[in-house]
PDB file of C-alpha atoms in Angstrom:
ATOM      1  CA  MET A  23     -17.646 -48.645  -5.317  1.00 44.00           C
ATOM      2  CA  ALA A  24     -18.119 -45.900  -4.891  1.00 54.00           C
ATOM      3  CA  ASN A  25     -16.096 -43.246  -2.105  1.00 67.00           C
ATOM      4  CA  SER A  26     -17.216 -42.326   1.072  1.00 85.00           C
ATOM      5  CA  PHE A  27     -17.450 -39.093   1.100  1.00 87.00           C
ATOM      6  CA  PHE A  28     -16.778 -36.403  -1.910  1.00 90.00           C
ATOM      7  CA  GLN A  29     -14.148 -33.370  -1.097  1.00 96.00           C
ATOM      8  CA  PHE A  30     -14.935 -29.817  -2.701  1.00 96.00           C
ATOM      9  CA  LYS A  31     -12.941 -26.499  -2.436  1.00 97.00           C
ATOM     10  CA  GLN A  32     -15.403 -25.102   0.417  1.00 98.00           C
ATOM     11  CA  PHE A  33     -17.287 -28.915   1.290  1.00 97.00           C
ATOM     12  CA  ARG A  34     -17.425 -32.386   1.561  1.00 96.00           C
ATOM     13  CA  ILE A  35     -20.574 -34.932   0.846  1.00 95.00           C
ATOM     14  CA  GLU A  36     -20.704 -37.678   3.025  1.00 92.00           C
ATOM     15  CA  GLN A  37     -22.416 -39.991   0.398  1.00 88.00           C
ATOM     16  CA  GLY A  38     -21.509 -43.419   1.946  1.00 83.00           C
ATOM     17  CA  ASN A  39     -24.967 -44.228   3.378  1.00 77.00           C
ATOM     18  CA  CYS A  40     -27.424 -42.663  -0.103  1.00 81.00           C
ATOM     19  CA  GLY A  41     -29.024 -44.478  -2.589  1.00 75.00           C
ATOM     20  CA  MET A  42     -27.307 -41.379  -5.540  1.00 79.00           C
ATOM     21  CA  LYS A  43     -23.522 -40.693  -4.713  1.00 84.00           C
ATOM     22  CA  VAL A  44     -22.536 -37.727  -6.497  1.00 91.00           C
ATOM     23  CA  THR A  45     -22.556 -37.756  -9.711  1.00 92.00           C
ATOM     24  CA  THR A  46     -20.365 -35.552 -12.754  1.00 94.00           C
ATOM     25  CA  GLU A  47     -23.998 -34.308 -14.112  1.00 94.00           C
ATOM     26  CA  GLY A  48     -25.274 -33.639 -10.572  1.00 94.00           C
ATOM     27  CA  CYS A  49     -22.196 -31.538 -10.025  1.00 96.00           C
ATOM     28  CA  LEU A  50     -23.000 -30.201 -13.245  1.00 96.00           C
ATOM     29  CA  PHE A  51     -26.230 -29.662 -12.948  1.00 96.00           C
ATOM     30  CA  GLY A  52     -25.740 -27.672  -9.621  1.00 96.00           C
ATOM     31  CA  ALA A  53     -22.849 -25.352 -11.743  1.00 96.00           C
ATOM     32  CA  LEU A  54     -24.423 -23.982 -14.032  1.00 91.00           C
ATOM     33  CA  ARG A  55     -26.306 -20.673 -15.263  1.00 82.00           C
ATOM     34  CA  LEU A  56     -29.923 -21.437 -15.310  1.00 86.00           C
ATOM     35  CA  THR A  57     -31.381 -18.350 -14.274  1.00 87.00           C
ATOM     36  CA  PRO A  58     -30.969 -14.775 -15.810  1.00 83.00           C
ATOM     37  CA  SER A  59     -27.709 -12.550 -14.449  1.00 81.00           C
ATOM     38  CA  THR A  60     -30.081 -10.649 -12.386  1.00 83.00           C
ATOM     39  CA  PHE A  61     -31.933 -12.919 -10.207  1.00 89.00           C
ATOM     40  CA  ASN A  62     -31.347 -13.325  -6.691  1.00 92.00           C
ATOM     41  CA  PRO A  63     -32.900 -15.295  -5.486  1.00 95.00           C
ATOM     42  CA  LYS A  64     -33.939 -15.248  -2.264  1.00 96.00           C
ATOM     43  CA  ARG A  65     -35.442 -18.715  -1.409  1.00 98.00           C
ATOM     44  CA  ILE A  66     -34.066 -21.711  -2.967  1.00 98.00           C
ATOM     45  CA  LEU A  67     -36.103 -25.381  -2.906  1.00 98.00           C
ATOM     46  CA  ASP A  68     -34.170 -28.384  -3.451  1.00 98.00           C
ATOM     47  CA  ILE A  69     -36.040 -31.063  -4.143  1.00 97.00           C
ATOM     48  CA  GLY A  70     -35.081 -34.698  -3.287  1.00 95.00           C
ATOM     49  CA  THR A  71     -32.519 -33.410  -2.232  1.00 95.00           C
ATOM     50  CA  GLY A  72     -30.444 -36.362  -1.601  1.00 93.00           C
ATOM     51  CA  THR A  73     -26.466 -35.916  -0.538  1.00 94.00           C
ATOM     52  CA  GLY A  74     -27.486 -32.470  -0.314  1.00 96.00           C
ATOM     53  CA  LEU A  75     -24.992 -31.731  -3.063  1.00 97.00           C
ATOM     54  CA  LEU A  76     -27.209 -28.861  -4.899  1.00 97.00           C
ATOM     55  CA  ALA A  77     -28.244 -27.117  -2.169  1.00 98.00           C
ATOM     56  CA  LEU A  78     -24.632 -27.320  -0.660  1.00 98.00           C
ATOM     57  CA  MET A  79     -23.499 -25.691  -4.522  1.00 97.00           C
ATOM     58  CA  LYS A  80     -26.643 -23.515  -4.558  1.00 97.00           C
ATOM     59  CA  ALA A  81     -25.302 -22.015  -0.651  1.00 97.00           C
ATOM     60  CA  GLN A  82     -21.854 -21.289  -2.628  1.00 97.00           C
ATOM     61  CA  GLN A  83     -23.075 -19.496  -5.117  1.00 95.00           C
ATOM     62  CA  THR A  84     -26.051 -17.477  -3.050  1.00 96.00           C
ATOM     63  CA  ASP A  85     -26.643 -15.291   0.217  1.00 96.00           C
ATOM     64  CA  ALA A  86     -30.331 -18.018  -0.126  1.00 97.00           C
ATOM     65  CA  PHE A  87     -31.628 -19.480   2.373  1.00 98.00           C
ATOM     66  CA  ILE A  88     -32.341 -22.416   1.142  1.00 98.00           C
ATOM     67  CA  ASP A  89     -34.731 -26.454   2.032  1.00 98.00           C
ATOM     68  CA  ALA A  90     -33.952 -29.181   1.219  1.00 98.00           C
ATOM     69  CA  VAL A  91     -36.496 -32.138   0.986  1.00 97.00           C
ATOM     70  CA  GLU A  92     -35.972 -35.458   0.933  1.00 95.00           C
ATOM     71  CA  ILE A  93     -38.431 -38.878   1.696  1.00 94.00           C
ATOM     72  CA  ASP A  94     -35.750 -41.602   2.390  1.00 92.00           C
ATOM     73  CA  GLU A  95     -34.569 -40.915   5.829  1.00 93.00           C
ATOM     74  CA  THR A  96     -30.787 -42.271   6.105  1.00 92.00           C
ATOM     75  CA  ALA A  97     -30.266 -40.450   2.485  1.00 93.00           C
ATOM     76  CA  PHE A  98     -32.019 -36.865   5.498  1.00 94.00           C
ATOM     77  CA  LYS A  99     -29.526 -38.595   7.379  1.00 94.00           C
ATOM     78  CA  GLN A 100     -27.086 -37.538   4.999  1.00 94.00           C
ATOM     79  CA  ALA A 101     -27.566 -34.384   4.642  1.00 95.00           C
ATOM     80  CA  LYS A 102     -28.045 -32.786   7.495  1.00 96.00           C
ATOM     81  CA  ILE A 103     -24.102 -34.162   8.465  1.00 95.00           C
ATOM     82  CA  ASN A 104     -23.575 -32.553   4.853  1.00 96.00           C
ATOM     83  CA  PHE A 105     -25.235 -29.381   5.729  1.00 98.00           C
ATOM     84  CA  GLU A 106     -23.740 -29.146   9.082  1.00 97.00           C
ATOM     85  CA  SER A 107     -20.076 -29.354   8.451  1.00 97.00           C
ATOM     86  CA  SER A 108     -20.277 -27.043   5.780  1.00 98.00           C
ATOM     87  CA  PRO A 109     -19.641 -22.646   6.234  1.00 98.00           C
ATOM     88  CA  TRP A 110     -23.981 -22.437   5.340  1.00 98.00           C
ATOM     89  CA  SER A 111     -25.192 -24.420   7.841  1.00 98.00           C
ATOM     90  CA  ASN A 112     -27.351 -21.434   8.692  1.00 98.00           C
ATOM     91  CA  ARG A 113     -28.496 -20.625   5.655  1.00 98.00           C
ATOM     92  CA  LEU A 114     -29.224 -24.520   4.773  1.00 98.00           C
ATOM     93  CA  SER A 115     -32.935 -26.664   6.345  1.00 98.00           C
ATOM     94  CA  GLY A 116     -34.018 -30.311   5.235  1.00 97.00           C
ATOM     95  CA  PHE A 117     -37.461 -32.320   5.337  1.00 97.00           C
ATOM     96  CA  HIS A 118     -37.913 -34.981   5.885  1.00 97.00           C
ATOM     97  CA  THR A 119     -40.953 -35.771   3.635  1.00 96.00           C
ATOM     98  CA  ASP A 120     -42.740 -36.493   0.981  1.00 95.00           C
ATOM     99  CA  LEU A 121     -43.224 -33.879  -1.089  1.00 96.00           C
ATOM    100  CA  LEU A 122     -46.529 -33.853  -1.971  1.00 95.00           C
ATOM    101  CA  GLU A 123     -46.324 -33.690   2.090  1.00 95.00           C
ATOM    102  CA  PHE A 124     -44.749 -30.023   2.397  1.00 97.00           C
ATOM    103  CA  GLU A 125     -46.278 -27.517   3.213  1.00 96.00           C
ATOM    104  CA  PRO A 126     -44.139 -24.889   4.600  1.00 97.00           C
ATOM    105  CA  ASN A 127     -45.092 -21.059   5.197  1.00 95.00           C
ATOM    106  CA  HIS A 128     -43.368 -19.369   2.312  1.00 96.00           C
ATOM    107  CA  LEU A 129     -42.572 -19.646  -1.529  1.00 98.00           C
ATOM    108  CA  TYR A 130     -39.608 -20.424  -3.197  1.00 98.00           C
ATOM    109  CA  ASP A 131     -37.491 -18.085  -6.353  1.00 97.00           C
ATOM    110  CA  HIS A 132     -35.966 -21.218  -7.395  1.00 97.00           C
ATOM    111  CA  ILE A 133     -36.967 -24.708  -7.192  1.00 98.00           C
ATOM    112  CA  ILE A 134     -34.127 -27.125  -8.053  1.00 98.00           C
ATOM    113  CA  CYS A 135     -34.343 -30.152  -8.409  1.00 97.00           C
ATOM    114  CA  ASN A 136     -32.448 -33.580 -10.227  1.00 95.00           C
ATOM    115  CA  PRO A 137     -35.538 -36.119 -10.017  1.00 93.00           C
ATOM    116  CA  PRO A 138     -35.623 -39.745 -10.782  1.00 89.00           C
ATOM    117  CA  PHE A 139     -36.544 -40.711 -14.242  1.00 67.00           C
ATOM    118  CA  PHE A 140     -35.782 -44.660 -14.351  1.00 51.00           C
ATOM    119  CA  GLN A 141     -38.606 -46.191 -15.656  1.00 54.00           C
ATOM    120  CA  ASP A 142     -40.330 -48.596 -13.360  1.00 51.00           C
ATOM    121  CA  ASN A 143     -39.103 -52.555 -15.368  1.00 45.00           C
ATOM    122  CA  GLN A 144     -35.504 -51.660 -14.092  1.00 52.00           C
ATOM    123  CA  LEU A 145     -35.772 -52.378 -10.185  1.00 42.00           C
ATOM    124  CA  GLY A 146     -32.561 -53.696  -9.397  1.00 47.00           C
ATOM    125  CA  SER A 147     -32.598 -55.033  -5.782  1.00 47.00           C
ATOM    126  CA  ASN A 148     -31.395 -51.693  -3.768  1.00 40.00           C
ATOM    127  CA  ARG A 149     -34.984 -50.224  -2.318  1.00 46.00           C
ATOM    128  CA  GLN A 150     -32.875 -47.057  -1.602  1.00 45.00           C
ATOM    129  CA  LYS A 151     -30.756 -46.675  -4.823  1.00 43.00           C
ATOM    130  CA  ASN A 152     -35.040 -47.795  -6.782  1.00 40.00           C
ATOM    131  CA  GLN A 153     -37.210 -45.200  -4.682  1.00 43.00           C
ATOM    132  CA  ALA A 154     -33.937 -42.219  -5.725  1.00 40.00           C
ATOM    133  CA  ILE A 155     -33.246 -43.065  -8.705  1.00 40.00           C
ATOM    134  CA  HIS A 156     -36.729 -44.757 -10.411  1.00 38.00           C
ATOM    135  CA  ASN A 157     -39.784 -42.298 -11.127  1.00 44.00           C
ATOM    136  CA  SER A 158     -42.305 -43.797  -9.579  1.00 52.00           C
ATOM    137  CA  SER A 159     -41.044 -42.219  -5.771  1.00 67.00           C
ATOM    138  CA  LEU A 160     -41.513 -38.087  -8.292  1.00 90.00           C
ATOM    139  CA  THR A 161     -43.671 -38.873 -11.632  1.00 93.00           C
ATOM    140  CA  PHE A 162     -43.883 -36.080 -13.804  1.00 95.00           C
ATOM    141  CA  GLU A 163     -47.217 -35.167 -12.718  1.00 95.00           C
ATOM    142  CA  ASP A 164     -45.794 -34.875  -9.601  1.00 96.00           C
ATOM    143  CA  LEU A 165     -43.259 -32.276  -9.602  1.00 97.00           C
ATOM    144  CA  ALA A 166     -44.829 -29.999 -12.452  1.00 97.00           C
ATOM    145  CA  THR A 167     -48.436 -30.266  -9.587  1.00 97.00           C
ATOM    146  CA  SER A 168     -45.453 -29.501  -6.927  1.00 97.00           C
ATOM    147  CA  ILE A 169     -43.629 -26.855  -8.298  1.00 98.00           C
ATOM    148  CA  SER A 170     -46.850 -25.140  -9.469  1.00 97.00           C
ATOM    149  CA  ARG A 171     -48.161 -24.950  -6.059  1.00 98.00           C
ATOM    150  CA  LEU A 172     -44.665 -24.160  -4.444  1.00 98.00           C
ATOM    151  CA  LEU A 173     -43.027 -21.281  -7.008  1.00 98.00           C
ATOM    152  CA  ASN A 174     -43.508 -18.251  -6.226  1.00 96.00           C
ATOM    153  CA  SER A 175     -45.362 -17.166  -8.963  1.00 93.00           C
ATOM    154  CA  GLU A 176     -44.383 -13.564  -9.777  1.00 91.00           C
ATOM    155  CA  LYS A 177     -40.861 -14.423 -10.113  1.00 92.00           C
ATOM    156  CA  GLY A 178     -39.620 -17.965  -9.491  1.00 96.00           C
ATOM    157  CA  ILE A 179     -38.220 -20.097 -11.782  1.00 97.00           C
ATOM    158  CA  ALA A 180     -37.678 -23.640 -11.891  1.00 97.00           C
ATOM    159  CA  SER A 181     -35.034 -25.515 -13.035  1.00 97.00           C
ATOM    160  CA  VAL A 182     -34.714 -30.021 -13.195  1.00 97.00           C
ATOM    161  CA  ILE A 183     -32.594 -31.719 -14.919  1.00 97.00           C
ATOM    162  CA  TYR A 184     -33.695 -35.032 -17.276  1.00 96.00           C
ATOM    163  CA  PRO A 185     -32.565 -37.388 -19.809  1.00 95.00           C
ATOM    164  CA  GLU A 186     -33.601 -35.884 -23.379  1.00 94.00           C
ATOM    165  CA  TYR A 187     -37.382 -38.098 -23.865  1.00 94.00           C
ATOM    166  CA  GLU A 188     -37.848 -37.749 -20.339  1.00 95.00           C
ATOM    167  CA  MET A 189     -37.188 -33.894 -20.133  1.00 96.00           C
ATOM    168  CA  SER A 190     -39.863 -33.669 -23.404  1.00 96.00           C
ATOM    169  CA  LEU A 191     -42.088 -35.296 -20.966  1.00 96.00           C
ATOM    170  CA  PHE A 192     -42.047 -33.542 -18.427  1.00 97.00           C
ATOM    171  CA  SER A 193     -41.286 -30.129 -20.239  1.00 97.00           C
ATOM    172  CA  GLN A 194     -45.189 -30.934 -21.890  1.00 97.00           C
ATOM    173  CA  LYS A 195     -46.326 -30.701 -17.983  1.00 97.00           C
ATOM    174  CA  MET A 196     -45.441 -27.505 -16.985  1.00 98.00           C
ATOM    175  CA  GLN A 197     -47.170 -26.013 -20.377  1.00 97.00           C
ATOM    176  CA  GLU A 198     -49.756 -27.944 -19.449  1.00 97.00           C
ATOM    177  CA  ARG A 199     -49.657 -25.308 -16.508  1.00 97.00           C
ATOM    178  CA  GLY A 200     -49.116 -21.690 -17.875  1.00 97.00           C
ATOM    179  CA  PHE A 201     -45.234 -22.421 -17.869  1.00 98.00           C
ATOM    180  CA  HIS A 202     -42.527 -20.451 -19.682  1.00 97.00           C
ATOM    181  CA  VAL A 203     -38.865 -22.204 -20.777  1.00 97.00           C
ATOM    182  CA  VAL A 204     -36.238 -19.210 -19.687  1.00 95.00           C
ATOM    183  CA  ALA A 205     -32.988 -21.754 -20.175  1.00 95.00           C
ATOM    184  CA  ASP A 206     -32.720 -24.781 -22.353  1.00 96.00           C
ATOM    185  CA  ILE A 207     -29.569 -26.745 -22.329  1.00 96.00           C
ATOM    186  CA  ARG A 208     -28.012 -29.964 -23.590  1.00 97.00           C
ATOM    187  CA  VAL A 209     -25.537 -31.952 -22.178  1.00 97.00           C
ATOM    188  CA  LEU A 210     -23.934 -34.423 -23.731  1.00 97.00           C
ATOM    189  CA  ASN A 211     -20.585 -37.233 -22.896  1.00 96.00           C
ATOM    190  CA  GLN A 212     -18.541 -35.814 -26.192  1.00 96.00           C
ATOM    191  CA  MET A 213     -19.094 -34.012 -28.507  1.00 94.00           C
ATOM    192  CA  SER A 214     -18.805 -37.547 -31.204  1.00 94.00           C
ATOM    193  CA  LYS A 215     -21.391 -38.671 -29.447  1.00 95.00           C
ATOM    194  CA  PRO A 216     -25.862 -38.874 -28.603  1.00 95.00           C
ATOM    195  CA  VAL A 217     -27.419 -35.750 -25.722  1.00 96.00           C
ATOM    196  CA  PHE A 218     -27.045 -36.873 -22.291  1.00 93.00           C
ATOM    197  CA  ARG A 219     -29.666 -34.993 -20.018  1.00 96.00           C
ATOM    198  CA  LYS A 220     -31.172 -32.209 -20.874  1.00 96.00           C
ATOM    199  CA  VAL A 221     -31.531 -28.999 -18.177  1.00 97.00           C
ATOM    200  CA  LYS A 222     -34.195 -26.469 -18.566  1.00 97.00           C
ATOM    201  CA  SER A 223     -35.148 -23.562 -15.731  1.00 97.00           C
ATOM    202  CA  PHE A 224     -39.569 -22.881 -16.116  1.00 97.00           C
ATOM    203  CA  SER A 225     -41.352 -19.222 -15.335  1.00 97.00           C
ATOM    204  CA  LEU A 226     -44.148 -18.312 -15.570  1.00 97.00           C
ATOM    205  CA  ILE A 227     -42.394 -15.014 -16.698  1.00 94.00           C
ATOM    206  CA  LYS A 228     -42.125 -15.082 -20.289  1.00 93.00           C
ATOM    207  CA  PRO A 229     -38.347 -14.376 -20.408  1.00 91.00           C
ATOM    208  CA  GLU A 230     -37.095 -11.354 -22.468  1.00 86.00           C
ATOM    209  CA  LEU A 231     -34.103 -13.882 -24.307  1.00 86.00           C
ATOM    210  CA  GLU A 232     -34.291 -17.199 -24.269  1.00 89.00           C
ATOM    211  CA  ILE A 233     -30.921 -18.891 -22.555  1.00 90.00           C
ATOM    212  CA  THR A 234     -30.031 -21.378 -24.991  1.00 93.00           C
ATOM    213  CA  GLU A 235     -26.665 -24.026 -24.658  1.00 93.00           C
ATOM    214  CA  THR A 236     -24.867 -27.227 -25.297  1.00 96.00           C
ATOM    215  CA  LEU A 237     -22.548 -28.316 -23.212  1.00 96.00           C
ATOM    216  CA  ILE A 238     -19.812 -30.773 -24.218  1.00 97.00           C
ATOM    217  CA  ILE A 239     -17.823 -32.782 -20.381  1.00 97.00           C
ATOM    218  CA  LYS A 240     -15.284 -33.590 -22.490  1.00 96.00           C
ATOM    219  CA  GLU A 241     -12.329 -33.564 -25.548  1.00 96.00           C
ATOM    220  CA  GLU A 242     -12.286 -37.066 -27.730  1.00 94.00           C
ATOM    221  CA  ASN A 243      -8.699 -37.580 -25.654  1.00 95.00           C
ATOM    222  CA  GLY A 244     -10.791 -37.604 -22.502  1.00 94.00           C
ATOM    223  CA  ALA A 245      -9.594 -33.990 -20.663  1.00 96.00           C
ATOM    224  CA  TYR A 246     -12.375 -32.463 -19.584  1.00 96.00           C
ATOM    225  CA  THR A 247     -12.736 -29.154 -22.162  1.00 97.00           C
ATOM    226  CA  ASP A 248     -13.015 -26.017 -21.194  1.00 97.00           C
ATOM    227  CA  GLN A 249     -16.208 -25.538 -20.909  1.00 95.00           C
ATOM    228  CA  PHE A 250     -16.818 -27.963 -17.813  1.00 97.00           C
ATOM    229  CA  THR A 251     -13.995 -27.043 -16.141  1.00 97.00           C
ATOM    230  CA  TYR A 252     -14.800 -22.769 -16.128  1.00 97.00           C
ATOM    231  CA  LEU A 253     -17.705 -23.923 -14.945  1.00 97.00           C
ATOM    232  CA  LEU A 254     -16.709 -26.349 -11.903  1.00 97.00           C
ATOM    233  CA  LYS A 255     -12.907 -24.627 -10.721  1.00 97.00           C
ATOM    234  CA  ASP A 256     -15.008 -23.282  -7.840  1.00 97.00           C
ATOM    235  CA  TYR A 257     -15.745 -26.719  -7.462  1.00 97.00           C
ATOM    236  CA  TYR A 258     -13.787 -29.399  -8.170  1.00 97.00           C
ATOM    237  CA  LEU A 259     -10.669 -29.715  -5.822  1.00 95.00           C
ATOM    238  CA  HIS A 260      -7.759 -30.459  -9.251  1.00 92.00           C
ATOM    239  CA  LEU A 261      -9.183 -28.109 -11.061  1.00 91.00           C
TER     240      LEU A 261
END
């Protein structure tokens, strides 16, 4: 059974009431450099925030004001508690709403999303968990359309994480809307294992240089790689 909380160096995630708990890939996604080093977002949107993990990691990394959208009421309340108990509560705002009905009065410089991706034929008995992990609650089309609507077209960057096949489908939706790839990162559990996740960043502005990288989480002996340790050392208590 997953812990009811996850303690980081600068904040704590209460997660007992969330369908999706803190995961290694979620933490990795939050820690990765997904934009050019000169990029300094003023407003960030976290789509499907769940526990609030990504929003809190971005709050630690930046001085941006961060909005977080969550459709599930129980998860929203959990994220709100996590935001309010963090050192950055004055820069974090949660919204309990369907993304398609979200109408902010500003656009975002950076949009981040760790979206649900399991297919409907894999539904389990837990409704809340189904909503958190199955893509019927947020389709590729809906996510791409929402990013197009909410992103600052002059300088905005959107970053998402999917399994490799699902990323190819989502990338096609973004390409159809005129987006270019800014970053393309392959994530492997171990060097000998297949690609576990793909992380991509997209922008309507074609980049001068695309960020490409292969990131390996663990050595063959099970220890974290130097890559992973470097990325997570500011977050994990034991690194």
